[in-house]
């Protein structure tokens, strides 16, 4: 059984650029959630995907968008990057209706 | 709306001493409660969770937590701290059922002094 894997582990982007982060769910999980963790803060919920559709969203602007694929893997896209988007982005997978979510190692995004 | 308050952003204990990390939550419905641990440059690992049933929950690495509804608390304890316990700990709440928006606290960094 493989865990949640995220790629890349680190990347640096310039303000105004666009970025795509990827997440492979744990085997058997059909729900993916994305979180942003700024330095020194707890993770903040961005959105969740279930059956390839967004299923809830936190207080993030529309330039944060996502996709879920038939194999339950997922992407997080951020357009028009801002300096404040610098953070650790965490993906969590779970089985809908089950409370426990499993987190990946995260992608550290730095916007300069 | 759900929220979590962790008292103390930094806690220091001596090796072998009791670990107590405090967490209070706010929820309009019976919540699911979690404690996660995060080591530097790592993701989050689930330590333990409370959903229903027994209010004293045992987790990995000797940690346990007690759900106290009357106090809206879910404090994390470990009888004897080990050097490897040094990490950041997050308390989290989910009162959304199958819709898993988990709200995290701001975290407590645990330092273990030899």
Coordinates of C-alpha atoms in Angstrom, one line a residue:
Chain A
X1 CA 0.0 0.0 0.0
X2 CA 1.6 3.3 -1.1
X3 CA 1.1 6.5 0.9
X4 CA 0.3 10.0 -0.3
X5 CA 3.0 11.4 -2.6
X6 CA 3.5 15.0 -3.7
X7 CA 5.6 16.5 -6.3
X8 CA 7.8 18.5 -6.6
X9 CA 9.2 18.7 -3.1
X10 CA 10.4 22.2 -3.5
X11 CA 10.1 24.9 -6.2
X12 CA 10.8 28.6 -6.6
X13 CA 8.6 30.8 -8.7
X14 CA 8.5 34.5 -9.6
X15 CA 5.6 36.7 -8.6
X16 CA 2.9 36.7 -11.3
X17 CA 3.7 33.2 -12.6
X18 CA 1.5 30.2 -12.4
X19 CA 2.3 26.9 -10.6
X20 CA 0.9 23.3 -10.6
X21 CA 1.4 21.0 -7.7
X22 CA 0.6 17.3 -7.9
X23 CA -0.6 14.7 -5.5
X24 CA -1.1 10.9 -5.7
X25 CA -3.6 9.6 -3.3
X26 CA -3.2 6.6 -1.0
X27 CA -4.4 3.4 -2.6
X28 CA -8.2 3.0 -2.2
X29 CA -8.8 6.7 -1.2
X30 CA -11.3 8.7 -3.2
X31 CA -11.1 12.1 -1.6
X32 CA -8.3 14.6 -1.8
X33 CA -8.0 17.8 0.2
X34 CA -5.4 20.5 -0.1
X35 CA -4.0 22.7 2.6
X36 CA -1.7 25.7 2.8
X37 CA 0.7 26.0 5.7
X38 CA 2.4 29.3 6.0
X39 CA 5.6 29.5 8.1
X40 CA 4.8 29.2 11.8
X41 CA 1.1 28.6 11.2
X42 CA -1.3 25.6 11.2
X43 CA -2.5 24.2 7.9
X44 CA -5.4 26.1 6.3
X45 CA -8.0 24.3 4.2
X46 CA -8.0 25.3 0.5
X47 CA -10.5 22.8 -1.0
X48 CA -11.5 19.2 -1.3
X49 CA -12.2 17.0 -4.3
X50 CA -14.5 14.0 -4.5
X51 CA -15.4 12.2 -7.7
X52 CA -13.5 14.8 -9.7
X53 CA -15.6 17.7 -8.4
X54 CA -14.8 20.4 -5.9
X55 CA -16.6 19.5 -2.7
X56 CA -16.0 22.4 -0.4
X57 CA -13.7 25.4 -0.3
X58 CA -12.0 27.5 2.3
X59 CA -11.3 31.2 2.2
X60 CA -9.0 31.2 -0.9
X61 CA -9.5 33.3 -4.0
X62 CA -10.5 31.7 -7.4
X63 CA -6.9 31.9 -8.6
X64 CA -6.5 28.7 -6.5
X65 CA -8.0 25.9 -8.5
X66 CA -7.7 22.2 -8.7
X67 CA -8.4 19.0 -10.5
X68 CA -9.0 15.4 -9.5
X69 CA -8.5 12.7 -12.1
X70 CA -10.3 9.3 -12.5
X71 CA -7.4 7.6 -10.6
X72 CA -8.1 10.0 -7.7
X73 CA -4.8 11.8 -8.1
X74 CA -5.0 15.6 -7.9
X75 CA -3.5 18.9 -9.0
X76 CA -3.5 22.3 -7.3
X77 CA -3.0 25.2 -9.6
X78 CA -2.2 28.7 -8.5
X79 CA -2.3 31.6 -10.9
X80 CA -0.9 35.1 -10.6
X81 CA 1.4 34.1 -7.8
X82 CA 1.9 36.5 -4.9
X83 CA 4.6 36.7 -2.4
X84 CA 2.2 35.6 0.3
X85 CA 1.6 32.4 -1.5
X86 CA 5.0 31.2 -0.2
X87 CA 4.1 28.2 2.0
X88 CA 4.1 24.5 2.4
X89 CA 1.3 23.0 0.4
X90 CA -0.1 19.7 1.8
X91 CA -2.3 17.2 0.2
X92 CA -4.4 14.8 2.2
X93 CA -6.3 11.7 1.0
X94 CA -9.1 9.9 2.6
X95 CA -12.0 7.6 2.0
X96 CA -15.3 9.6 2.0
X97 CA -17.2 9.1 5.2
X98 CA -14.2 8.0 7.1
X99 CA -12.7 10.6 9.4
X100 CA -9.0 9.9 9.0
X101 CA -7.0 11.7 6.4
X102 CA -3.4 10.8 5.4
X103 CA -1.0 13.6 4.5
X104 CA 1.8 13.8 2.0
X105 CA 5.2 15.3 2.7
X106 CA 4.2 18.6 1.1
X107 CA 5.5 20.9 -1.5
X108 CA 7.5 23.9 -0.4
X109 CA 6.7 26.8 -2.7
X110 CA 8.7 30.0 -2.5
X111 CA 7.6 33.0 -4.5
X112 CA 10.2 35.7 -5.1
Chain B
X1 CA -18.3 27.1 12.9
X2 CA -15.5 25.0 14.2
X3 CA -12.3 26.4 15.7
X4 CA -9.3 25.2 17.7
X5 CA -7.2 26.9 20.3
X6 CA -3.8 25.5 21.4
X7 CA -2.5 27.1 24.5
X8 CA 1.2 27.7 24.4
X9 CA 3.1 28.0 21.1
X10 CA 6.2 26.5 22.7
X11 CA 6.5 24.0 25.5
X12 CA 9.7 22.7 27.0
X13 CA 10.0 19.5 29.1
X14 CA 12.8 17.5 30.5
X15 CA 13.5 14.1 29.1
X16 CA 11.4 11.6 31.2
X17 CA 9.0 14.3 32.3
X18 CA 5.2 14.4 31.7
X19 CA 4.2 16.0 28.4
X20 CA 0.9 18.0 28.4
X21 CA -0.2 19.9 25.3
X22 CA -3.5 21.8 25.6
X23 CA -6.2 22.0 23.1
X24 CA -9.7 23.6 23.3
X25 CA -12.2 23.4 20.5
X26 CA -15.4 25.1 19.4
X27 CA -18.0 23.1 17.5
X28 CA -21.7 23.4 16.9
X29 CA -22.1 19.6 16.6
X30 CA -20.3 16.6 18.2
X31 CA -16.8 16.8 16.7
X32 CA -14.2 14.5 15.4
X33 CA -10.9 15.5 17.1
X34 CA -7.3 14.8 16.1
X35 CA -3.8 15.3 17.1
X36 CA -1.1 15.4 14.4
X37 CA 2.7 15.6 14.7
X38 CA 5.0 17.4 12.2
X39 CA 8.7 16.9 12.2
X40 CA 10.8 19.6 10.4
X41 CA 10.3 19.7 6.7
X42 CA 7.8 16.8 6.9
X43 CA 4.1 16.4 6.4
X44 CA 1.6 15.6 9.1
X45 CA 1.4 12.3 10.9
X46 CA -1.8 11.3 12.8
X47 CA -1.1 10.6 16.4
X48 CA -4.6 9.8 17.5
X49 CA -8.2 10.6 16.9
X50 CA -11.5 10.8 18.7
X51 CA -14.7 10.1 16.9
X52 CA -17.2 8.4 19.2
X53 CA -17.2 6.1 22.2
X54 CA -14.5 5.9 24.8
X55 CA -13.3 9.4 25.7
X56 CA -9.7 8.4 26.5
X57 CA -8.0 7.7 23.3
X58 CA -4.6 6.1 22.9
X59 CA -2.4 6.8 20.0
X60 CA 1.0 6.0 18.7
X61 CA 4.4 6.6 20.4
X62 CA 2.8 6.4 23.9
X63 CA 0.5 9.5 23.5
X64 CA -3.0 9.7 24.6
X65 CA -5.7 12.3 24.8
X66 CA -9.0 12.7 26.7
X67 CA -12.1 14.2 25.2
X68 CA -13.9 16.3 27.8
X69 CA -17.2 17.6 26.4
X70 CA -18.0 19.8 29.4
X71 CA -14.6 21.5 29.1
X72 CA -14.5 21.4 25.3
X73 CA -11.0 20.1 25.6
X74 CA -8.8 17.5 24.0
X75 CA -5.5 17.7 25.8
X76 CA -2.6 15.5 24.6
X77 CA -0.4 13.7 27.2
X78 CA 2.5 11.4 27.4
X79 CA 3.8 10.1 30.8
X80 CA 7.5 10.3 29.9
X81 CA 9.0 12.5 27.2
X82 CA 11.7 11.1 24.9
X83 CA 14.1 13.2 22.8
X84 CA 12.5 11.9 19.7
X85 CA 9.2 13.6 20.7
X86 CA 10.6 17.0 19.9
X87 CA 8.4 18.2 17.0
X88 CA 5.4 20.5 16.4
X89 CA 2.0 19.2 17.4
X90 CA -1.3 20.3 15.9
X91 CA -4.8 19.8 17.3
X92 CA -7.5 19.6 14.8
X93 CA -11.3 19.4 14.6
X94 CA -13.8 18.2 12.0
X95 CA -17.5 18.7 12.6
X96 CA -18.4 18.2 8.9
X97 CA -18.9 14.5 8.9
X98 CA -18.1 13.1 5.5
X99 CA -17.1 16.5 4.2
X100 CA -13.6 16.6 5.6
X101 CA -12.7 20.2 6.1
X102 CA -10.4 19.9 9.0
X103 CA -9.6 23.0 11.0
X104 CA -6.2 23.1 12.7
X105 CA -4.8 25.0 15.6
X106 CA -1.7 27.1 15.3
X107 CA 0.5 24.4 16.7
X108 CA 2.7 23.8 19.8
X109 CA 6.4 23.2 19.4
X110 CA 7.6 20.7 21.9
X111 CA 11.2 21.0 23.0
X112 CA 12.7 18.1 25.0
X113 CA 15.7 19.0 27.2
X114 CA 18.2 16.2 27.9

